[in-house]
JSON list of C-alpha atoms in Angstrom, two decimals:
[
{"chain": "A", "resi": 1, "resn": "MET", "atom": "CA", "xyz": [55.93, 147.47, 113.32]},
{"chain": "A", "resi": 2, "resn": "PRO", "atom": "CA", "xyz": [57.72, 144.60, 111.77]},
{"chain": "A", "resi": 3, "resn": "SER", "atom": "CA", "xyz": [58.63, 144.86, 108.00]},
{"chain": "A", "resi": 4, "resn": "ARG", "atom": "CA", "xyz": [56.54, 143.61, 105.31]},
{"chain": "A", "resi": 5, "resn": "GLN", "atom": "CA", "xyz": [57.32, 140.03, 104.55]},
{"chain": "A", "resi": 6, "resn": "GLY", "atom": "CA", "xyz": [55.33, 136.88, 103.26]},
{"chain": "A", "resi": 7, "resn": "LEU", "atom": "CA", "xyz": [51.78, 137.22, 103.95]},
{"chain": "A", "resi": 8, "resn": "TYR", "atom": "CA", "xyz": [52.20, 140.07, 106.61]},
{"chain": "A", "resi": 9, "resn": "ASP", "atom": "CA", "xyz": [51.82, 143.65, 105.92]},
{"chain": "A", "resi": 10, "resn": "PRO", "atom": "CA", "xyz": [51.88, 146.17, 108.74]},
{"chain": "A", "resi": 11, "resn": "ARG", "atom": "CA", "xyz": [49.32, 148.23, 106.79]},
{"chain": "A", "resi": 12, "resn": "PHE", "atom": "CA", "xyz": [46.90, 145.94, 108.22]},
{"chain": "A", "resi": 13, "resn": "GLU", "atom": "CA", "xyz": [47.62, 146.02, 111.86]},
{"chain": "A", "resi": 14, "resn": "HIS", "atom": "CA", "xyz": [44.82, 147.37, 114.11]},
{"chain": "A", "resi": 15, "resn": "ASP", "atom": "CA", "xyz": [43.55, 147.09, 117.72]},
{"chain": "A", "resi": 16, "resn": "ALA", "atom": "CA", "xyz": [40.66, 144.62, 117.79]},
{"chain": "A", "resi": 17, "resn": "CYS", "atom": "CA", "xyz": [39.08, 141.59, 119.73]},
{"chain": "A", "resi": 18, "resn": "GLY", "atom": "CA", "xyz": [40.88, 138.37, 119.78]},
{"chain": "A", "resi": 19, "resn": "VAL", "atom": "CA", "xyz": [38.97, 135.42, 118.05]},
{"chain": "A", "resi": 20, "resn": "ALA", "atom": "CA", "xyz": [40.12, 131.77, 117.55]},
{"chain": "A", "resi": 21, "resn": "PHE", "atom": "CA", "xyz": [38.25, 128.52, 116.21]},
{"chain": "A", "resi": 22, "resn": "VAL", "atom": "CA", "xyz": [39.42, 124.91, 116.90]},
{"chain": "A", "resi": 23, "resn": "VAL", "atom": "CA", "xyz": [37.40, 122.23, 115.28]},
{"chain": "A", "resi": 24, "resn": "ASP", "atom": "CA", "xyz": [37.56, 118.49, 114.43]},
{"chain": "A", "resi": 25, "resn": "THR", "atom": "CA", "xyz": [36.93, 118.16, 110.76]},
{"chain": "A", "resi": 26, "resn": "HIS", "atom": "CA", "xyz": [35.34, 114.70, 111.17]},
{"chain": "A", "resi": 27, "resn": "GLY", "atom": "CA", "xyz": [32.70, 115.99, 113.89]},
{"chain": "A", "resi": 28, "resn": "ARG", "atom": "CA", "xyz": [34.28, 114.18, 116.57]},
{"chain": "A", "resi": 29, "resn": "ALA", "atom": "CA", "xyz": [33.20, 115.71, 120.01]},
{"chain": "A", "resi": 30, "resn": "SER", "atom": "CA", "xyz": [36.10, 115.44, 122.87]},
{"chain": "A", "resi": 31, "resn": "SER", "atom": "CA", "xyz": [37.16, 117.09, 125.93]},
{"chain": "A", "resi": 32, "resn": "ASP", "atom": "CA", "xyz": [40.37, 117.69, 123.98]},
{"chain": "A", "resi": 33, "resn": "ILE", "atom": "CA", "xyz": [38.87, 120.12, 121.54]},
{"chain": "A", "resi": 34, "resn": "VAL", "atom": "CA", "xyz": [37.47, 122.12, 124.40]},
{"chain": "A", "resi": 35, "resn": "SER", "atom": "CA", "xyz": [40.86, 122.12, 125.97]},
{"chain": "A", "resi": 36, "resn": "LYS", "atom": "CA", "xyz": [42.65, 123.20, 122.89]},
{"chain": "A", "resi": 37, "resn": "GLY", "atom": "CA", "xyz": [39.99, 126.01, 122.60]},
{"chain": "A", "resi": 38, "resn": "LEU", "atom": "CA", "xyz": [41.05, 127.35, 126.13]},
{"chain": "A", "resi": 39, "resn": "THR", "atom": "CA", "xyz": [44.50, 127.12, 125.08]},
{"chain": "A", "resi": 40, "resn": "ALA", "atom": "CA", "xyz": [43.86, 129.32, 121.93]},
{"chain": "A", "resi": 41, "resn": "LEU", "atom": "CA", "xyz": [41.93, 131.69, 124.29]},
{"chain": "A", "resi": 42, "resn": "ARG", "atom": "CA", "xyz": [44.89, 132.07, 126.70]},
{"chain": "A", "resi": 43, "resn": "ASN", "atom": "CA", "xyz": [47.22, 132.85, 123.60]},
{"chain": "A", "resi": 44, "resn": "LEU", "atom": "CA", "xyz": [44.89, 135.79, 122.85]},
{"chain": "A", "resi": 45, "resn": "ASP", "atom": "CA", "xyz": [45.71, 137.38, 126.19]},
{"chain": "A", "resi": 46, "resn": "HIS", "atom": "CA", "xyz": [47.39, 140.15, 124.39]},
{"chain": "A", "resi": 47, "resn": "ARG", "atom": "CA", "xyz": [44.18, 140.63, 122.46]},
{"chain": "A", "resi": 48, "resn": "GLY", "atom": "CA", "xyz": [41.95, 141.28, 125.51]},
{"chain": "A", "resi": 49, "resn": "ALA", "atom": "CA", "xyz": [41.73, 144.17, 127.78]},
{"chain": "A", "resi": 50, "resn": "SER", "atom": "CA", "xyz": [41.39, 144.91, 131.38]},
{"chain": "A", "resi": 51, "resn": "GLY", "atom": "CA", "xyz": [40.88, 148.07, 133.55]},
{"chain": "A", "resi": 52, "resn": "SER", "atom": "CA", "xyz": [43.10, 149.31, 136.50]},
{"chain": "A", "resi": 53, "resn": "ASP", "atom": "CA", "xyz": [42.30, 146.19, 138.13]},
{"chain": "A", "resi": 54, "resn": "PRO", "atom": "CA", "xyz": [44.28, 143.44, 136.02]},
{"chain": "A", "resi": 55, "resn": "LYS", "atom": "CA", "xyz": [41.60, 141.11, 137.61]},
{"chain": "A", "resi": 56, "resn": "VAL", "atom": "CA", "xyz": [38.67, 142.60, 135.83]},
{"chain": "A", "resi": 57, "resn": "GLY", "atom": "CA", "xyz": [38.77, 141.61, 132.23]},
{"chain": "A", "resi": 58, "resn": "ASP", "atom": "CA", "xyz": [36.68, 143.09, 129.22]},
{"chain": "A", "resi": 59, "resn": "GLY", "atom": "CA", "xyz": [35.09, 139.84, 128.51]},
{"chain": "A", "resi": 60, "resn": "ALA", "atom": "CA", "xyz": [36.05, 136.41, 127.51]},
{"chain": "A", "resi": 61, "resn": "GLY", "atom": "CA", "xyz": [33.93, 133.49, 126.29]},
{"chain": "A", "resi": 62, "resn": "MET", "atom": "CA", "xyz": [33.77, 130.26, 124.42]},
{"chain": "A", "resi": 63, "resn": "LEU", "atom": "CA", "xyz": [30.93, 128.79, 122.32]},
{"chain": "A", "resi": 64, "resn": "VAL", "atom": "CA", "xyz": [30.77, 124.80, 121.90]},
{"chain": "A", "resi": 65, "resn": "GLN", "atom": "CA", "xyz": [28.28, 122.32, 120.84]},
{"chain": "A", "resi": 66, "resn": "VAL", "atom": "CA", "xyz": [25.75, 121.53, 123.28]},
{"chain": "A", "resi": 67, "resn": "PRO", "atom": "CA", "xyz": [27.60, 118.78, 125.39]},
{"chain": "A", "resi": 68, "resn": "ASP", "atom": "CA", "xyz": [24.71, 116.37, 125.29]},
{"chain": "A", "resi": 69, "resn": "ALA", "atom": "CA", "xyz": [26.25, 113.37, 127.45]},
{"chain": "A", "resi": 70, "resn": "PHE", "atom": "CA", "xyz": [27.45, 115.76, 130.00]},
{"chain": "A", "resi": 71, "resn": "LEU", "atom": "CA", "xyz": [24.34, 117.62, 130.56]},
{"chain": "A", "resi": 72, "resn": "ARG", "atom": "CA", "xyz": [22.37, 114.43, 131.00]},
{"chain": "A", "resi": 73, "resn": "GLU", "atom": "CA", "xyz": [24.62, 113.53, 133.57]},
{"chain": "A", "resi": 74, "resn": "VAL", "atom": "CA", "xyz": [24.60, 116.83, 135.46]},
{"chain": "A", "resi": 75, "resn": "ALA", "atom": "CA", "xyz": [21.17, 118.34, 134.66]},
{"chain": "A", "resi": 76, "resn": "PRO", "atom": "CA", "xyz": [18.35, 118.04, 137.54]},
{"chain": "A", "resi": 77, "resn": "VAL", "atom": "CA", "xyz": [15.85, 117.00, 135.05]},
{"chain": "A", "resi": 78, "resn": "SER", "atom": "CA", "xyz": [15.12, 113.99, 132.35]},
{"chain": "A", "resi": 79, "resn": "LEU", "atom": "CA", "xyz": [16.26, 115.59, 128.89]},
{"chain": "A", "resi": 80, "resn": "PRO", "atom": "CA", "xyz": [14.65, 114.64, 125.79]},
{"chain": "A", "resi": 81, "resn": "GLU", "atom": "CA", "xyz": [16.59, 113.23, 122.93]},
{"chain": "A", "resi": 82, "resn": "LYS", "atom": "CA", "xyz": [19.51, 115.50, 121.58]},
{"chain": "A", "resi": 83, "resn": "GLY", "atom": "CA", "xyz": [18.24, 118.29, 119.39]},
{"chain": "A", "resi": 84, "resn": "ALA", "atom": "CA", "xyz": [14.75, 118.12, 120.92]},
{"chain": "A", "resi": 85, "resn": "TYR", "atom": "CA", "xyz": [15.89, 120.55, 123.94]},
{"chain": "A", "resi": 86, "resn": "ALA", "atom": "CA", "xyz": [17.45, 123.94, 124.17]},
{"chain": "A", "resi": 87, "resn": "VAL", "atom": "CA", "xyz": [19.73, 125.05, 126.77]},
{"chain": "A", "resi": 88, "resn": "GLY", "atom": "CA", "xyz": [21.34, 128.21, 127.83]},
{"chain": "A", "resi": 89, "resn": "ILE", "atom": "CA", "xyz": [22.78, 130.20, 130.60]},
{"chain": "A", "resi": 90, "resn": "ALA", "atom": "CA", "xyz": [20.59, 132.96, 132.13]},
{"chain": "A", "resi": 91, "resn": "PHE", "atom": "CA", "xyz": [22.33, 135.94, 133.98]},
{"chain": "A", "resi": 92, "resn": "LEU", "atom": "CA", "xyz": [19.74, 136.50, 136.68]},
{"chain": "A", "resi": 93, "resn": "PRO", "atom": "CA", "xyz": [19.27, 139.46, 139.11]},
{"chain": "A", "resi": 94, "resn": "ARG", "atom": "CA", "xyz": [21.26, 139.05, 142.24]},
{"chain": "A", "resi": 95, "resn": "GLU", "atom": "CA", "xyz": [18.31, 140.38, 144.49]},
{"chain": "A", "resi": 96, "resn": "ALA", "atom": "CA", "xyz": [15.92, 137.72, 145.62]},
{"chain": "A", "resi": 97, "resn": "GLY", "atom": "CA", "xyz": [12.96, 139.71, 145.01]},
{"chain": "A", "resi": 98, "resn": "GLU", "atom": "CA", "xyz": [13.92, 140.91, 141.59]},
{"chain": "A", "resi": 99, "resn": "ARG", "atom": "CA", "xyz": [15.02, 137.18, 140.42]},
{"chain": "A", "resi": 100, "resn": "ASP", "atom": "CA", "xyz": [11.67, 135.59, 141.43]},
{"chain": "A", "resi": 101, "resn": "ALA", "atom": "CA", "xyz": [9.68, 138.36, 139.46]},
{"chain": "A", "resi": 102, "resn": "ALA", "atom": "CA", "xyz": [12.15, 137.85, 136.50]},
{"chain": "A", "resi": 103, "resn": "LEU", "atom": "CA", "xyz": [11.76, 133.91, 136.59]},
{"chain": "A", "resi": 104, "resn": "GLN", "atom": "CA", "xyz": [7.86, 134.19, 136.74]},
{"chain": "A", "resi": 105, "resn": "MET", "atom": "CA", "xyz": [7.81, 136.65, 133.75]},
{"chain": "A", "resi": 106, "resn": "LEU", "atom": "CA", "xyz": [10.27, 134.06, 131.84]},
{"chain": "A", "resi": 107, "resn": "ARG", "atom": "CA", "xyz": [7.82, 131.16, 132.61]},
{"chain": "A", "resi": 108, "resn": "LYS", "atom": "CA", "xyz": [5.12, 133.32, 131.10]},
{"chain": "A", "resi": 109, "resn": "ILE", "atom": "CA", "xyz": [7.11, 133.99, 127.98]},
{"chain": "A", "resi": 110, "resn": "VAL", "atom": "CA", "xyz": [8.32, 130.41, 127.53]},
{"chain": "A", "resi": 111, "resn": "ARG", "atom": "CA", "xyz": [4.56, 129.37, 127.50]},
{"chain": "A", "resi": 112, "resn": "GLN", "atom": "CA", "xyz": [3.54, 132.19, 125.11]},
{"chain": "A", "resi": 113, "resn": "GLU", "atom": "CA", "xyz": [6.33, 130.90, 122.72]},
{"chain": "A", "resi": 114, "resn": "GLY", "atom": "CA", "xyz": [4.70, 127.41, 122.75]},
{"chain": "A", "resi": 115, "resn": "LEU", "atom": "CA", "xyz": [7.57, 125.75, 124.69]},
{"chain": "A", "resi": 116, "resn": "THR", "atom": "CA", "xyz": [7.88, 123.76, 127.98]},
{"chain": "A", "resi": 117, "resn": "LEU", "atom": "CA", "xyz": [10.14, 124.61, 130.72]},
{"chain": "A", "resi": 118, "resn": "LEU", "atom": "CA", "xyz": [11.91, 121.38, 131.84]},
{"chain": "A", "resi": 119, "resn": "GLY", "atom": "CA", "xyz": [13.91, 122.83, 134.66]},
{"chain": "A", "resi": 120, "resn": "TRP", "atom": "CA", "xyz": [17.15, 124.81, 135.87]},
{"chain": "A", "resi": 121, "resn": "ARG", "atom": "CA", "xyz": [20.53, 123.92, 137.03]},
{"chain": "A", "resi": 122, "resn": "GLU", "atom": "CA", "xyz": [22.74, 126.05, 139.10]},
{"chain": "A", "resi": 123, "resn": "VAL", "atom": "CA", "xyz": [25.92, 126.49, 137.16]},
{"chain": "A", "resi": 124, "resn": "PRO", "atom": "CA", "xyz": [28.89, 125.79, 139.18]},
{"chain": "A", "resi": 125, "resn": "VAL", "atom": "CA", "xyz": [31.07, 129.02, 139.23]},
{"chain": "A", "resi": 126, "resn": "CYS", "atom": "CA", "xyz": [34.44, 129.88, 141.27]},
{"chain": "A", "resi": 127, "resn": "GLY", "atom": "CA", "xyz": [34.43, 133.63, 141.90]},
{"chain": "A", "resi": 128, "resn": "ASP", "atom": "CA", "xyz": [37.74, 133.78, 143.93]},
{"chain": "A", "resi": 129, "resn": "SER", "atom": "CA", "xyz": [39.83, 134.71, 140.87]},
{"chain": "A", "resi": 130, "resn": "ILE", "atom": "CA", "xyz": [37.64, 137.66, 139.59]},
{"chain": "A", "resi": 131, "resn": "GLY", "atom": "CA", "xyz": [38.27, 141.30, 140.58]},
{"chain": "A", "resi": 132, "resn": "GLU", "atom": "CA", "xyz": [35.95, 143.39, 142.92]},
{"chain": "A", "resi": 133, "resn": "ALA", "atom": "CA", "xyz": [34.33, 145.40, 140.39]},
{"chain": "A", "resi": 134, "resn": "ALA", "atom": "CA", "xyz": [33.42, 142.10, 138.42]},
{"chain": "A", "resi": 135, "resn": "ARG", "atom": "CA", "xyz": [32.13, 140.80, 141.73]},
{"chain": "A", "resi": 136, "resn": "GLU", "atom": "CA", "xyz": [30.12, 143.75, 142.34]},
{"chain": "A", "resi": 137, "resn": "VAL", "atom": "CA", "xyz": [27.91, 143.11, 139.37]},
{"chain": "A", "resi": 138, "resn": "GLU", "atom": "CA", "xyz": [28.20, 139.29, 139.07]},
{"chain": "A", "resi": 139, "resn": "PRO", "atom": "CA", "xyz": [24.70, 137.92, 138.42]},
{"chain": "A", "resi": 140, "resn": "VAL", "atom": "CA", "xyz": [23.33, 134.62, 139.53]},
{"chain": "A", "resi": 141, "resn": "MET", "atom": "CA", "xyz": [23.99, 131.88, 136.72]},
{"chain": "A", "resi": 142, "resn": "ARG", "atom": "CA", "xyz": [21.43, 129.17, 136.00]},
{"chain": "A", "resi": 143, "resn": "GLN", "atom": "CA", "xyz": [21.11, 126.74, 132.89]},
{"chain": "A", "resi": 144, "resn": "LEU", "atom": "CA", "xyz": [17.69, 126.64, 131.55]},
{"chain": "A", "resi": 145, "resn": "PHE", "atom": "CA", "xyz": [16.46, 123.75, 129.70]},
{"chain": "A", "resi": 146, "resn": "LEU", "atom": "CA", "xyz": [13.30, 124.04, 127.06]},
{"chain": "A", "resi": 147, "resn": "SER", "atom": "CA", "xyz": [11.77, 121.53, 125.03]},
{"chain": "A", "resi": 148, "resn": "GLY", "atom": "CA", "xyz": [8.39, 121.32, 123.13]},
{"chain": "A", "resi": 149, "resn": "ALA", "atom": "CA", "xyz": [10.18, 121.79, 119.24]},
{"chain": "A", "resi": 150, "resn": "SER", "atom": "CA", "xyz": [13.05, 120.51, 117.47]},
{"chain": "A", "resi": 151, "resn": "GLY", "atom": "CA", "xyz": [15.25, 121.50, 114.61]},
{"chain": "A", "resi": 152, "resn": "MET", "atom": "CA", "xyz": [14.83, 124.99, 113.21]},
{"chain": "A", "resi": 153, "resn": "ASP", "atom": "CA", "xyz": [11.53, 125.54, 114.92]},
{"chain": "A", "resi": 154, "resn": "LEU", "atom": "CA", "xyz": [13.05, 124.98, 118.22]},
{"chain": "A", "resi": 155, "resn": "GLU", "atom": "CA", "xyz": [15.93, 127.53, 117.24]},
{"chain": "A", "resi": 156, "resn": "ARG", "atom": "CA", "xyz": [13.54, 130.21, 116.16]},
{"chain": "A", "resi": 157, "resn": "ARG", "atom": "CA", "xyz": [11.12, 129.82, 119.34]},
{"chain": "A", "resi": 158, "resn": "ALA", "atom": "CA", "xyz": [14.36, 129.79, 121.80]},
{"chain": "A", "resi": 159, "resn": "PHE", "atom": "CA", "xyz": [15.52, 132.79, 119.97]},
{"chain": "A", "resi": 160, "resn": "CYS", "atom": "CA", "xyz": [12.29, 134.66, 120.68]},
{"chain": "A", "resi": 161, "resn": "VAL", "atom": "CA", "xyz": [12.44, 133.51, 124.25]},
{"chain": "A", "resi": 162, "resn": "ARG", "atom": "CA", "xyz": [15.97, 135.06, 124.65]},
{"chain": "A", "resi": 163, "resn": "LYS", "atom": "CA", "xyz": [15.37, 138.30, 123.14]},
{"chain": "A", "resi": 164, "resn": "ARG", "atom": "CA", "xyz": [11.90, 138.73, 125.09]},
{"chain": "A", "resi": 165, "resn": "ALA", "atom": "CA", "xyz": [13.47, 137.77, 128.16]},
{"chain": "A", "resi": 166, "resn": "GLU", "atom": "CA", "xyz": [16.22, 140.28, 127.80]},
{"chain": "A", "resi": 167, "resn": "ARG", "atom": "CA", "xyz": [13.61, 143.28, 126.81]},
{"chain": "A", "resi": 168, "resn": "GLU", "atom": "CA", "xyz": [10.63, 142.07, 129.08]},
{"chain": "A", "resi": 169, "resn": "ALA", "atom": "CA", "xyz": [12.09, 140.38, 131.99]},
{"chain": "A", "resi": 170, "resn": "GLY", "atom": "CA", "xyz": [15.87, 141.80, 132.19]},
{"chain": "A", "resi": 171, "resn": "VAL", "atom": "CA", "xyz": [17.10, 138.42, 131.88]},
{"chain": "A", "resi": 172, "resn": "TYR", "atom": "CA", "xyz": [20.17, 138.06, 129.54]},
{"chain": "A", "resi": 173, "resn": "PHE", "atom": "CA", "xyz": [21.17, 134.90, 127.89]},
{"chain": "A", "resi": 174, "resn": "PRO", "atom": "CA", "xyz": [24.53, 134.76, 126.05]},
{"chain": "A", "resi": 175, "resn": "SER", "atom": "CA", "xyz": [22.96, 131.88, 124.01]},
{"chain": "A", "resi": 176, "resn": "LEU", "atom": "CA", "xyz": [19.75, 129.77, 124.12]},
{"chain": "A", "resi": 177, "resn": "SER", "atom": "CA", "xyz": [19.57, 127.03, 121.58]},
{"chain": "A", "resi": 178, "resn": "GLY", "atom": "CA", "xyz": [19.53, 123.00, 120.90]},
{"chain": "A", "resi": 179, "resn": "ARG", "atom": "CA", "xyz": [22.84, 123.23, 118.99]},
{"chain": "A", "resi": 180, "resn": "THR", "atom": "CA", "xyz": [25.41, 125.46, 120.90]},
{"chain": "A", "resi": 181, "resn": "LEU", "atom": "CA", "xyz": [26.14, 126.81, 124.23]},
{"chain": "A", "resi": 182, "resn": "VAL", "atom": "CA", "xyz": [28.05, 129.86, 125.29]},
{"chain": "A", "resi": 183, "resn": "TYR", "atom": "CA", "xyz": [29.93, 130.62, 128.42]},
{"chain": "A", "resi": 184, "resn": "LYS", "atom": "CA", "xyz": [31.06, 134.09, 128.87]},
{"chain": "A", "resi": 185, "resn": "GLY", "atom": "CA", "xyz": [31.73, 136.70, 131.54]},
{"chain": "A", "resi": 186, "resn": "MET", "atom": "CA", "xyz": [33.43, 139.92, 132.61]},
{"chain": "A", "resi": 187, "resn": "LEU", "atom": "CA", "xyz": [36.72, 137.74, 132.60]},
{"chain": "A", "resi": 188, "resn": "THR", "atom": "CA", "xyz": [40.23, 137.80, 131.25]},
{"chain": "A", "resi": 189, "resn": "THR", "atom": "CA", "xyz": [41.26, 134.68, 129.17]},
{"chain": "A", "resi": 190, "resn": "ASN", "atom": "CA", "xyz": [42.89, 132.93, 131.82]},
{"chain": "A", "resi": 191, "resn": "GLN", "atom": "CA", "xyz": [40.07, 133.38, 134.28]},
{"chain": "A", "resi": 192, "resn": "LEU", "atom": "CA", "xyz": [37.45, 131.63, 132.02]},
{"chain": "A", "resi": 193, "resn": "PRO", "atom": "CA", "xyz": [38.11, 128.12, 132.84]},
{"chain": "A", "resi": 194, "resn": "ALA", "atom": "CA", "xyz": [38.67, 128.90, 136.34]},
{"chain": "A", "resi": 195, "resn": "TYR", "atom": "CA", "xyz": [35.22, 130.47, 136.75]},
{"chain": "A", "resi": 196, "resn": "PHE", "atom": "CA", "xyz": [33.33, 127.87, 135.08]},
{"chain": "A", "resi": 197, "resn": "PRO", "atom": "CA", "xyz": [34.68, 124.43, 136.15]},
{"chain": "A", "resi": 198, "resn": "ASP", "atom": "CA", "xyz": [32.37, 122.87, 133.60]},
{"chain": "A", "resi": 199, "resn": "LEU", "atom": "CA", "xyz": [34.76, 123.77, 130.79]},
{"chain": "A", "resi": 200, "resn": "SER", "atom": "CA", "xyz": [37.53, 121.68, 132.37]},
{"chain": "A", "resi": 201, "resn": "ASP", "atom": "CA", "xyz": [35.35, 118.55, 133.23]},
{"chain": "A", "resi": 202, "resn": "PRO", "atom": "CA", "xyz": [36.59, 115.68, 131.06]},
{"chain": "A", "resi": 203, "resn": "ARG", "atom": "CA", "xyz": [32.91, 114.64, 130.40]},
{"chain": "A", "resi": 204, "resn": "PHE", "atom": "CA", "xyz": [32.30, 118.02, 128.56]},
{"chain": "A", "resi": 205, "resn": "ALA", "atom": "CA", "xyz": [32.78, 117.59, 125.03]},
{"chain": "A", "resi": 206, "resn": "SER", "atom": "CA", "xyz": [32.46, 119.35, 121.64]},
{"chain": "A", "resi": 207, "resn": "ALA", "atom": "CA", "xyz": [33.78, 119.08, 117.92]},
{"chain": "A", "resi": 208, "resn": "ILE", "atom": "CA", "xyz": [34.06, 122.75, 117.82]},
{"chain": "A", "resi": 209, "resn": "ALA", "atom": "CA", "xyz": [35.50, 125.59, 120.17]},
{"chain": "A", "resi": 210, "resn": "LEU", "atom": "CA", "xyz": [34.95, 129.25, 119.16]},
{"chain": "A", "resi": 211, "resn": "VAL", "atom": "CA", "xyz": [36.70, 131.62, 121.65]},
{"chain": "A", "resi": 212, "resn": "HIS", "atom": "CA", "xyz": [36.60, 135.24, 121.96]},
{"chain": "A", "resi": 213, "resn": "SER", "atom": "CA", "xyz": [38.76, 137.73, 124.04]},
{"chain": "A", "resi": 214, "resn": "ARG", "atom": "CA", "xyz": [36.97, 141.31, 123.85]},
{"chain": "A", "resi": 215, "resn": "PHE", "atom": "CA", "xyz": [39.07, 144.54, 123.31]},
{"chain": "A", "resi": 216, "resn": "SER", "atom": "CA", "xyz": [37.05, 147.92, 123.51]},
{"chain": "A", "resi": 217, "resn": "THR", "atom": "CA", "xyz": [37.13, 149.53, 120.33]}
]
């Protein structure tokens, strides 16, 4: 260990996940902030972990503001005004029958929580770089769009949908919100932008980028 110097003290050294945060303090959304977040994530590679296959990461992800302008261009449905819809990436079963059953249950949950399911978008992914173990459990990823509320009422209802979907339909959402959106997977720090081309699209803008590289502790 290096010797104690300045603000550094070797007594505080420990193994843990890597986290970084990039923000425009004036709240100006841009693709540059997302790009800087991805650079920060790559610099956290030493804080991540992988198994015997170096192409299988312990997990990496990024949280951004909902990229409203981008989603309006790529979503297959007409979206309400910003803040009046929630969006999240659903990790769906690979088997078609199980996926159909999960989607049917999810529609029921959305109705019960007083929201409207606007539609789905197939999330572009590039699985060429991921390892075999990750590919074996790779889910079908689709973006869900919900409306029917706004502000904190939307956040509360979307939270209930997300938690109930996981428990009752077996569908996992890293996030489901009108304010933030998470892209994540069993990936290494370098694989995240390669796997999700959305993150490198110049139209994809945010004023914040919170990144995480997982280390099993």
